[in-house]
mmCIF file of C-alpha atoms in Angstrom:
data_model
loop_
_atom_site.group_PDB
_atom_site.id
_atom_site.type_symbol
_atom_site.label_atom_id
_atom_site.label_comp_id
_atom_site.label_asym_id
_atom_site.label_seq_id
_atom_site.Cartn_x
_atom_site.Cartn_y
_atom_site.Cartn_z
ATOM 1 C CA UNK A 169 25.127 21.478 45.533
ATOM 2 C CA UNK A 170 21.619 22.344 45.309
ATOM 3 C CA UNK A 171 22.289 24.207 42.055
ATOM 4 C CA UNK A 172 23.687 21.500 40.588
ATOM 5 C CA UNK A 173 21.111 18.931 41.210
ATOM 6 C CA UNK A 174 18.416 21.046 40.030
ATOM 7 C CA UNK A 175 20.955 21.751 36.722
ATOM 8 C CA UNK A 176 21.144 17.911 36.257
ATOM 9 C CA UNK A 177 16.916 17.508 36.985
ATOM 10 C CA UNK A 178 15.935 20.280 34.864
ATOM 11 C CA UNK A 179 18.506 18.414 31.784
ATOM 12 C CA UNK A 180 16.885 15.208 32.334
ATOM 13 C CA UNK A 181 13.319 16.290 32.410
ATOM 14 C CA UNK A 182 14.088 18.303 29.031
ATOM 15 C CA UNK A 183 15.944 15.238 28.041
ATOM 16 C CA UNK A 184 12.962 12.933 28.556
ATOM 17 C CA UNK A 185 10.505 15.847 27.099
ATOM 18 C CA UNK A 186 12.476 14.787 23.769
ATOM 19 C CA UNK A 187 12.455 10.666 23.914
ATOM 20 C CA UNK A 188 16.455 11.574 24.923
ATOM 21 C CA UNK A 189 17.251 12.772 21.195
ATOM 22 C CA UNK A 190 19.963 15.115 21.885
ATOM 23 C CA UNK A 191 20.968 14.935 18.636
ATOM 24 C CA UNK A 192 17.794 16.950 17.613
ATOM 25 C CA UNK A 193 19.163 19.807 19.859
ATOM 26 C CA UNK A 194 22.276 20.111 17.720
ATOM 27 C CA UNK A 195 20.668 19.838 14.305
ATOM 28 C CA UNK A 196 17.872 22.507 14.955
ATOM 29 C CA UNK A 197 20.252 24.829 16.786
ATOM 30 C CA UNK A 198 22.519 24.825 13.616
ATOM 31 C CA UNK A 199 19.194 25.338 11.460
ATOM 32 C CA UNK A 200 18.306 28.344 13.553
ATOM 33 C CA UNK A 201 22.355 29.978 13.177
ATOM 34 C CA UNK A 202 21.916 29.455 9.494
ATOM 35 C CA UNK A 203 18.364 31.456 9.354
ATOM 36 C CA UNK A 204 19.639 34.196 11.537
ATOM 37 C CA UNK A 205 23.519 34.576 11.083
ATOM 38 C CA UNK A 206 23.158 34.300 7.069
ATOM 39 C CA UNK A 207 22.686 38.232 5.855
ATOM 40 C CA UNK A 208 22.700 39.892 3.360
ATOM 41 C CA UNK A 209 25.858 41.045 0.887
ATOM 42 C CA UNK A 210 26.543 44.190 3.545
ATOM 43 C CA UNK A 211 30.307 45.289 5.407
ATOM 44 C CA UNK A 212 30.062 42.991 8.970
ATOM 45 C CA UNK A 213 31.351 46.250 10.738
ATOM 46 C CA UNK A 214 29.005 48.300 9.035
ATOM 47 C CA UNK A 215 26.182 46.113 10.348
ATOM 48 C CA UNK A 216 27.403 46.230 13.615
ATOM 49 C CA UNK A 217 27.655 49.907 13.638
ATOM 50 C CA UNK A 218 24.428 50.626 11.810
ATOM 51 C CA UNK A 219 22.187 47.396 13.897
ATOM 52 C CA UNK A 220 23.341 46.590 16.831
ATOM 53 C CA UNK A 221 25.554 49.541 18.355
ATOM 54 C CA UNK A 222 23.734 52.388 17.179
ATOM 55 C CA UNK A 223 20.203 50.557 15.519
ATOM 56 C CA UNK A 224 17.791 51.335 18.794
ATOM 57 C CA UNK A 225 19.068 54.226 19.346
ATOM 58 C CA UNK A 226 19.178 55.791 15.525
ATOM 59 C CA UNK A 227 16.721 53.942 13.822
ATOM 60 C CA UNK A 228 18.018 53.189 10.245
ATOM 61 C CA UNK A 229 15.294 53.006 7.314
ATOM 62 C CA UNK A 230 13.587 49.786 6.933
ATOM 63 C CA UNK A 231 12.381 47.754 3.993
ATOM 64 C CA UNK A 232 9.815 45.259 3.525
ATOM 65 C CA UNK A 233 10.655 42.610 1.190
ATOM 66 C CA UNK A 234 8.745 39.686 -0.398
ATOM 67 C CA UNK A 235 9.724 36.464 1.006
ATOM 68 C CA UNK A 236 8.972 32.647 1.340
ATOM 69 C CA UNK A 237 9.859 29.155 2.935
ATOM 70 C CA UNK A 238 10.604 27.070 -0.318
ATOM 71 C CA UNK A 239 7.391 24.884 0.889
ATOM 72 C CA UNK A 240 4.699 27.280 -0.767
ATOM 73 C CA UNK A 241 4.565 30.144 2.458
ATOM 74 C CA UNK A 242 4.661 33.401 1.291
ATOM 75 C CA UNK A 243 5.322 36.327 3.543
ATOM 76 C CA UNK A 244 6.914 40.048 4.301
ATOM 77 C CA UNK A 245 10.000 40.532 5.450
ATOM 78 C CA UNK A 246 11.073 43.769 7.569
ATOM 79 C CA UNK A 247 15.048 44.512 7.550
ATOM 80 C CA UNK A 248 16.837 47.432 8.451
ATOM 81 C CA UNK A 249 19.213 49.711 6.152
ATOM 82 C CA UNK A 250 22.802 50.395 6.776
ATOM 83 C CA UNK A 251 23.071 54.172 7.973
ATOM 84 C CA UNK A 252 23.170 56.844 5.043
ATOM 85 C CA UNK A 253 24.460 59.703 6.809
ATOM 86 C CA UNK A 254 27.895 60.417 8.094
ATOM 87 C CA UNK A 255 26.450 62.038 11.279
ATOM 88 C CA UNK A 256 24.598 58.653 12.297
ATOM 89 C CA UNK A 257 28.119 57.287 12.422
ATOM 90 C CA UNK A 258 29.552 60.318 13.880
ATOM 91 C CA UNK A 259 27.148 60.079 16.738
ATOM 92 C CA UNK A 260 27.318 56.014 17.750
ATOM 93 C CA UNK A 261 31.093 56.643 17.803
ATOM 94 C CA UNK A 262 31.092 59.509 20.342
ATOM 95 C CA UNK A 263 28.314 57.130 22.440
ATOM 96 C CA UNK A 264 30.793 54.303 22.144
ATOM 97 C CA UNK A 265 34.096 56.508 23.115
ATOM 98 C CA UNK A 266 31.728 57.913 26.704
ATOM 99 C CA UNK A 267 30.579 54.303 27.000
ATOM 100 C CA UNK A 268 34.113 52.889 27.019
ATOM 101 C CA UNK A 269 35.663 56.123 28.836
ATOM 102 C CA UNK A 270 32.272 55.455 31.480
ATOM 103 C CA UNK A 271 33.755 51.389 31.685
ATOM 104 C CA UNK A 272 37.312 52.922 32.872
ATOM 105 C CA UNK A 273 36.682 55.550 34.995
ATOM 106 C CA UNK A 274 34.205 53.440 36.639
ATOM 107 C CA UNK A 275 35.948 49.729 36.738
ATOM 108 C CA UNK A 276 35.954 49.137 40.494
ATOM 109 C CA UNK A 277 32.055 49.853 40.418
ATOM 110 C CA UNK A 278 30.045 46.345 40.935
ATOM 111 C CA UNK A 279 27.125 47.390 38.934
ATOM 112 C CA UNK A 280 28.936 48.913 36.101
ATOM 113 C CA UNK A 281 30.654 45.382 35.795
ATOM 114 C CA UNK A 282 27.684 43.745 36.036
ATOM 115 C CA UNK A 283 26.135 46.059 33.297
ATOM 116 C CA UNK A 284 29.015 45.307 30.984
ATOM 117 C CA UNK A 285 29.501 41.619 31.572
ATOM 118 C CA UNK A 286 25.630 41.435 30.287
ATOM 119 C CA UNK A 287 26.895 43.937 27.360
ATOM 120 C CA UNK A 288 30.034 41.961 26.525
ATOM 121 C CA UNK A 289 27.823 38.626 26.325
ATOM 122 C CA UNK A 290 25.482 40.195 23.643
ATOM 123 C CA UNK A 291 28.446 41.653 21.463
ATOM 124 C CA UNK A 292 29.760 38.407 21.711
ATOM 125 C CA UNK A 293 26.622 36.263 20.399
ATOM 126 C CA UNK A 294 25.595 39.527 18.115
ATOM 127 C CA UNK A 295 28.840 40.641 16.865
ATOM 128 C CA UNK A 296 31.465 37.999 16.974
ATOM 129 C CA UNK A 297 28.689 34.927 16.236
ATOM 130 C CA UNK A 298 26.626 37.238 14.261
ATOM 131 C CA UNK A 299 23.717 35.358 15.319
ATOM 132 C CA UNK A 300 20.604 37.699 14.593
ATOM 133 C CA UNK A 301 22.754 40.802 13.400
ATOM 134 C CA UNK A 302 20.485 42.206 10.908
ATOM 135 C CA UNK A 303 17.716 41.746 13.392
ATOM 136 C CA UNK A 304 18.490 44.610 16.216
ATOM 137 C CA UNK A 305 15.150 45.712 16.807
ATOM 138 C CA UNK A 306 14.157 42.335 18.341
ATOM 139 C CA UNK A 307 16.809 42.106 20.732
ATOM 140 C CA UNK A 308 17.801 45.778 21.300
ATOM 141 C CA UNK A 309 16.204 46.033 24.346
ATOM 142 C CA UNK A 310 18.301 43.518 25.898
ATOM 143 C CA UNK A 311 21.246 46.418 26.503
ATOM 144 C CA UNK A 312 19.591 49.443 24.758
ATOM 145 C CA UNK A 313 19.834 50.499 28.616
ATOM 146 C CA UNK A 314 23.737 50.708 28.564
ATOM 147 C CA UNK A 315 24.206 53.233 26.860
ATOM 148 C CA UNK A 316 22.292 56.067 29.258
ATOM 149 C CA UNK A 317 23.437 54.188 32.812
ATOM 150 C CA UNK A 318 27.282 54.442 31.707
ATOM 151 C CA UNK A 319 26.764 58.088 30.637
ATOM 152 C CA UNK A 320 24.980 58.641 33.890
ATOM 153 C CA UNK A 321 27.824 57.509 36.149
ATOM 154 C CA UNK A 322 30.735 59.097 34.130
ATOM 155 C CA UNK A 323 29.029 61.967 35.033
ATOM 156 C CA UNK A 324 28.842 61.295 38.620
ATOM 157 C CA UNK A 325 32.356 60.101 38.735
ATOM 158 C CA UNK A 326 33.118 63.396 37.508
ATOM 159 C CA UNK A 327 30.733 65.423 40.181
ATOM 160 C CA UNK A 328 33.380 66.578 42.088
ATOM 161 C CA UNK A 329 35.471 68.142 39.483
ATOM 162 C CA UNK A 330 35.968 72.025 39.015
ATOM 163 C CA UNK A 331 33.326 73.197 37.307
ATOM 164 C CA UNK A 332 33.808 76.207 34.775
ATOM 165 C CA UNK A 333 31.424 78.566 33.613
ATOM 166 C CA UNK A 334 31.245 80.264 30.374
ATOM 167 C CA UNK A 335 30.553 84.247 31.045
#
């Protein structure tokens, strides 16, 4: 109950922060999925493969580009390249397969749950709303974390296992 009063004081004081112009909300949120979901002519799952799965941990190339804000503001642009090797692709895909293999050995684990619910909510906004896809390094550190923590306890799920030596 307490959660939900301070939910409905927290809306109002926002609410009456903006003279109670909600519809303000709505228009500037759509301006701000235009400027961040429109990209460039490039393959959506290549983006996602090359920015958000595999972008912090492979960094692409980058290029600076000329830009400005149709009211006289001229400025640089930094954007990152699609991947130009096979291996980069390679790799992301065998980090992806232990991630996933990680997510079903260890399903019953709370904190691998709570790991991947955070990880499912970024695909979601990054990859299925494509809001801020082509800009990975901003918000890669949001779940750049996932990747070694699954990898971690796939290997201790397997700790018991048989282990063979080479000789």
């Amino acid at each position: 109950m307490r959660v939900i009063i301070a939910v409905i004081c927290y809306i109002l004081l926002y609410l009456n922060r903006i003279d109670f112009k909600y519809q303000a909300i709505f228009s500037k949120t759509n301006q701000q999925y235009e400027k961040f979901s429109n990209v460039e002519t490039m393959p959506t799952w290549d983006m996602i493969m090359s920015f958000f799965f595999g972008g912090n941990i492979l960094f692409p190339s980058f290029t600076i580009s000329d830009k400005h804000n149709m009211k006289g503001f001229h400025f640089k642009a930094i954007y990152m390249e699609l991947y130009s090797s096979t291996f980069s692709y390679i790799f992301v895909a065998v980090l992806l397969l232990l991630a996933v293999w990680s997510y079903c050995k260890n399903f019953r684990n709370k904190w691998v749950q709570v790991i991947m619910i955070s990880f499912f909510i970024d695909i979601i906004i990054h990859c299925l709303m494509r809001f801020g896809l082509h800009t990975s390094y901003i918000y890669g550190g949001h779940f750049v974390f996932v990747y070694p923590l699954l990898i971690g306890w796939l290997f201790y799920a397997y700790r018991s296992s048989p282990k063979y030596y080479f000789s």
